[in-house]
Coordinates of C-alpha atoms in Angstrom, one line a residue:
M6 CA 14.5 -25.2 27.1
K7 CA 16.3 -22.4 28.5
R8 CA 19.6 -22.2 27.7
W9 CA 22.5 -20.4 30.5
S10 CA 25.4 -18.3 29.7
T11 CA 28.3 -19.1 31.7
G12 CA 29.8 -15.7 31.1
A13 CA 26.6 -14.2 33.1
A14 CA 26.3 -15.1 36.1
L15 CA 22.8 -13.1 37.1
A16 CA 21.1 -15.2 34.3
I17 CA 22.4 -18.6 36.1
V18 CA 20.9 -17.2 39.4
L19 CA 17.5 -16.0 37.6
I20 CA 17.1 -19.6 36.3
L21 CA 18.1 -21.6 39.3
G22 CA 15.6 -19.4 41.3
C23 CA 17.8 -17.7 43.9
K24 CA 17.0 -20.2 46.5
P25 CA 18.9 -19.6 49.9
K26 CA 21.3 -22.8 49.4
E27 CA 21.9 -21.6 45.6
S28 CA 24.9 -19.4 44.8
V29 CA 26.9 -18.6 41.7
V30 CA 30.3 -17.2 42.0
N31 CA 32.0 -15.6 38.7
T32 CA 35.2 -13.9 38.4
S33 CA 35.7 -11.8 34.7
R34 CA 39.2 -10.4 36.0
D35 CA 41.1 -13.1 33.9
T36 CA 40.5 -14.3 30.4
V37 CA 39.4 -17.9 31.2
I38 CA 36.1 -16.8 33.0
F39 CA 35.6 -19.2 36.2
T40 CA 32.0 -19.9 37.5
E41 CA 31.0 -22.2 40.3
I42 CA 27.1 -23.2 40.7
R43 CA 25.8 -24.3 43.7
T44 CA 22.3 -25.4 44.1
D45 CA 19.6 -27.9 45.5
T46 CA 17.1 -27.9 42.9
L47 CA 18.8 -29.1 39.8
F48 CA 17.3 -32.2 39.0
N49 CA 16.0 -32.1 42.9
S50 CA 19.2 -32.7 43.8
K51 CA 22.4 -31.1 45.2
Q52 CA 24.7 -30.0 42.7
V53 CA 28.1 -28.5 42.9
I54 CA 29.7 -27.3 39.1
N55 CA 32.7 -25.7 38.1
I56 CA 33.4 -24.2 34.7
L57 CA 36.1 -22.4 33.1
E58 CA 35.1 -21.0 29.8
I59 CA 37.5 -20.3 27.3
P60 CA 36.3 -17.5 24.5
D61 CA 36.7 -18.2 20.9
R62 CA 38.7 -15.1 20.9
M63 CA 41.8 -16.5 23.3
F64 CA 42.5 -19.2 20.5
K65 CA 44.4 -16.3 18.4
D66 CA 47.1 -16.6 20.8
Y67 CA 46.3 -19.8 22.8
E68 CA 45.9 -23.5 21.7
L69 CA 44.7 -26.8 23.3
Q70 CA 47.1 -29.4 24.1
M71 CA 46.8 -33.3 25.1
A72 CA 49.4 -33.7 27.7
Y73 CA 50.3 -37.4 28.6
T74 CA 52.7 -39.4 30.9
E75 CA 55.7 -41.2 29.6
K76 CA 55.6 -43.6 32.4
G77 CA 53.0 -44.3 35.1
N78 CA 50.4 -41.3 35.6
K79 CA 50.7 -37.9 37.0
N80 CA 48.3 -35.1 38.7
T81 CA 46.7 -33.5 36.2
S82 CA 47.9 -30.4 38.0
F83 CA 51.5 -31.5 37.3
L84 CA 51.0 -31.9 33.8
A85 CA 49.5 -28.4 33.5
Q86 CA 52.2 -26.8 35.5
R87 CA 54.8 -28.8 33.5
A88 CA 53.5 -27.1 30.2
N89 CA 53.0 -23.6 32.2
A90 CA 49.1 -23.9 31.0
K91 CA 46.6 -21.4 31.5
A92 CA 43.5 -23.9 32.5
A93 CA 43.2 -28.3 32.1
I94 CA 41.1 -30.5 32.9
N95 CA 41.7 -34.4 33.0
G96 CA 41.5 -36.5 30.0
G97 CA 40.1 -39.7 28.9
F98 CA 40.4 -43.4 30.5
F99 CA 43.3 -45.1 31.7
N100 CA 44.9 -48.2 33.6
V101 CA 45.1 -47.0 37.0
D102 CA 47.7 -49.8 38.1
K103 CA 49.8 -49.5 35.7
G104 CA 49.6 -46.1 34.0
G105 CA 49.2 -45.3 30.4
S106 CA 45.8 -44.4 28.5
V107 CA 43.4 -47.4 27.6
T108 CA 42.0 -45.5 24.2
Y109 CA 43.5 -44.7 21.4
S110 CA 45.5 -40.9 21.4
E111 CA 47.7 -39.0 19.0
R112 CA 50.1 -35.9 19.3
N113 CA 51.5 -34.2 16.0
D114 CA 50.9 -37.3 13.7
S115 CA 52.8 -39.6 16.5
I116 CA 50.6 -42.7 18.0
V117 CA 50.7 -42.2 21.8
S118 CA 48.2 -45.1 22.6
L119 CA 46.0 -47.5 21.0
T120 CA 42.5 -48.9 22.4
C121 CA 43.1 -51.9 24.4
P122 CA 40.4 -54.6 24.2
P123 CA 37.2 -54.3 26.4
D124 CA 37.7 -57.5 28.1
V125 CA 41.1 -56.7 29.7
K126 CA 41.1 -54.8 33.3
W127 CA 40.3 -50.8 32.8
C128 CA 39.4 -51.0 29.4
M129 CA 36.0 -49.6 28.2
P130 CA 33.1 -51.1 26.3
E131 CA 33.0 -49.6 22.7
T132 CA 29.5 -47.8 23.6
M133 CA 31.4 -45.8 26.5
I134 CA 34.4 -44.9 24.1
N135 CA 32.1 -43.8 21.2
G136 CA 33.5 -40.2 20.8
A137 CA 36.8 -38.2 19.7
I138 CA 38.2 -35.2 20.8
V139 CA 40.0 -33.6 17.7
F140 CA 42.1 -30.5 17.7
T141 CA 43.2 -29.4 14.3
K142 CA 46.6 -27.7 13.4
D143 CA 44.5 -24.7 12.2
N144 CA 43.1 -24.0 16.0
Q145 CA 39.9 -25.6 15.6
L146 CA 38.5 -28.1 18.2
I147 CA 36.4 -30.6 17.0
L148 CA 34.1 -33.1 19.2
E149 CA 32.8 -35.9 17.0
P150 CA 32.0 -39.6 16.9
F151 CA 35.1 -41.9 16.9
K152 CA 35.6 -42.8 13.5
S153 CA 38.5 -45.5 13.3
E154 CA 42.1 -45.7 14.7
T155 CA 43.2 -46.2 10.7
Y156 CA 41.3 -43.1 9.9
Y157 CA 42.9 -40.7 12.2
Q158 CA 46.4 -42.3 11.7
N159 CA 46.3 -41.4 8.1
S160 CA 44.8 -38.0 8.6
N161 CA 47.6 -35.1 9.1
K162 CA 45.2 -32.6 9.9
E163 CA 44.8 -32.9 13.8
S164 CA 47.3 -31.5 16.1
F165 CA 46.2 -34.3 18.8
V166 CA 43.1 -37.0 19.2
L167 CA 42.1 -38.5 22.0
R168 CA 39.3 -41.1 22.1
S169 CA 36.6 -40.8 25.0
G170 CA 33.2 -40.9 25.6
P171 CA 30.2 -41.7 25.7
F172 CA 29.8 -38.6 23.2
L173 CA 26.7 -36.8 24.5
I174 CA 25.6 -33.4 22.5
Q175 CA 25.8 -33.3 18.4
D176 CA 24.6 -30.1 16.9
S177 CA 23.0 -29.1 19.6
K178 CA 21.0 -32.1 20.2
K179 CA 21.1 -35.1 22.4
Y180 CA 23.6 -37.9 21.3
V181 CA 22.2 -41.3 23.4
P182 CA 25.1 -42.9 24.9
E183 CA 24.9 -46.7 25.8
S184 CA 26.5 -47.1 28.8
P185 CA 26.5 -49.2 32.0
F186 CA 27.2 -45.9 33.8
S187 CA 24.0 -44.1 32.5
E188 CA 21.8 -44.1 35.0
K189 CA 24.1 -43.7 38.2
R190 CA 24.8 -40.2 39.5
H191 CA 28.6 -39.7 39.5
P192 CA 31.3 -36.9 39.5
R193 CA 31.5 -35.8 35.7
S194 CA 34.2 -34.3 33.6
C195 CA 33.0 -32.9 30.4
L196 CA 34.3 -31.1 27.4
G197 CA 31.8 -28.7 25.5
K198 CA 31.7 -26.5 22.7
T199 CA 28.9 -23.5 22.7
K200 CA 28.9 -20.6 19.4
N201 CA 31.5 -18.4 21.3
S202 CA 33.4 -20.7 23.4
V203 CA 35.1 -23.9 25.1
L204 CA 33.8 -24.9 28.2
L205 CA 35.6 -27.3 30.6
I206 CA 33.3 -28.6 33.2
A207 CA 33.4 -30.5 36.5
I208 CA 30.4 -31.9 38.1
N209 CA 31.3 -32.7 41.5
G210 CA 29.2 -35.7 43.4
R211 CA 30.1 -38.6 45.7
S212 CA 29.5 -35.8 48.8
E213 CA 27.3 -34.3 50.9
E214 CA 27.4 -31.1 49.0
A215 CA 27.2 -32.8 45.8
D216 CA 25.2 -36.0 44.4
G217 CA 26.7 -35.8 40.8
M218 CA 24.9 -36.3 37.6
N219 CA 23.9 -39.3 35.8
F220 CA 24.4 -38.9 31.7
N221 CA 20.8 -37.7 30.9
E222 CA 20.9 -35.2 33.5
V223 CA 24.7 -34.3 32.0
Q224 CA 23.2 -33.9 28.6
D225 CA 20.0 -31.5 29.8
F226 CA 22.4 -29.4 31.7
L227 CA 24.9 -29.1 28.9
L228 CA 22.1 -28.1 26.8
Q229 CA 21.1 -25.5 28.9
L230 CA 24.4 -23.9 28.9
G231 CA 24.5 -23.8 25.4
C232 CA 26.4 -26.1 24.1
T233 CA 26.3 -27.2 20.3
D234 CA 28.9 -30.1 21.1
A235 CA 30.1 -32.1 24.0
I236 CA 31.8 -35.3 25.0
N237 CA 32.2 -36.9 28.5
L238 CA 35.9 -37.6 30.0
D239 CA 36.6 -39.9 32.6
G240 CA 34.8 -38.8 35.8
G241 CA 34.4 -40.1 39.1
G242 CA 37.6 -40.1 41.3
S243 CA 39.1 -38.7 38.1
T244 CA 37.5 -35.5 37.5
T245 CA 39.9 -32.1 38.1
L246 CA 39.5 -28.9 37.0
W247 CA 42.7 -26.5 37.4
S248 CA 43.5 -22.9 36.3
K249 CA 46.8 -21.3 36.7
E250 CA 45.2 -18.4 39.1
K251 CA 43.5 -20.7 41.2
G252 CA 45.0 -24.3 41.3
I253 CA 42.1 -26.9 41.3
V254 CA 38.7 -25.0 41.3
N255 CA 36.7 -28.3 41.8
Y256 CA 36.3 -31.0 44.5
P257 CA 38.2 -34.3 43.7
T258 CA 36.5 -37.1 45.9
D259 CA 39.6 -39.6 46.3
K260 CA 40.4 -39.5 50.2
I261 CA 44.1 -38.3 48.8
G262 CA 42.7 -35.6 47.0
E263 CA 43.8 -35.4 43.3
R264 CA 44.1 -38.8 41.6
P265 CA 47.0 -39.1 39.1
V266 CA 45.7 -39.9 35.2
A267 CA 47.6 -40.6 32.0
N268 CA 46.6 -37.3 30.0
A269 CA 44.6 -34.2 30.2
I270 CA 43.5 -31.4 28.1
L271 CA 45.5 -28.1 28.6
L272 CA 44.9 -24.5 27.0
V273 CA 48.4 -23.2 26.7
A274 CA 50.3 -20.1 24.8
K275 CA 51.1 -21.0 21.3

């Protein structure tokens, strides 16, 4: 399988075939590298994909944080600007009506939210939330199958933990998701790791310009990007990718634009 380097737009152009409707825009002026991919041949579909690439060297001066709402839901851009973040992507699943996360999360060894039963409105089946985003106190991002709430509560190694899913890539191989959303194309938000960087990825959809992807297509695309590990975040109308320099860099699908969410993953200065 061919692998793409998001830091090398020319490589993506060569793989996509440089057809008239395909384009890649990359700006490396800032330390966080922004890439936009537009194509009508990937998976025989129209795709618009936005990526913020965080080179590993940035983690000498920056760290990932989980921002969350104390009450209700807030826009990803609001959570990012409040923390003076460099980059941000929307986080996990949440209660649209009342606000707040519907999956386990903790920050600085304090529980923020617990996973709610799947039969409750807005809560998710276990197979959908089988992964965890862990950022350790020694500045390491770990994407892994979710262990248990008790395990993370008893461990003091994590700066934050957020349960999400499906878990998509582990050790450069597909981690098979069992989800009712697997076959349909939707906008997707993903967090991925490569050998040299962390990727914040927004796959646009539900528009004339972008079809979105199903989970099998997302997995193939993430492997082509060179992801060694990757996890799905809340997608659909929640998909939002933001940078301090550019603002919202993808194309949210809600009529009102950016959708308020319960939490977000931020890149902030230490």
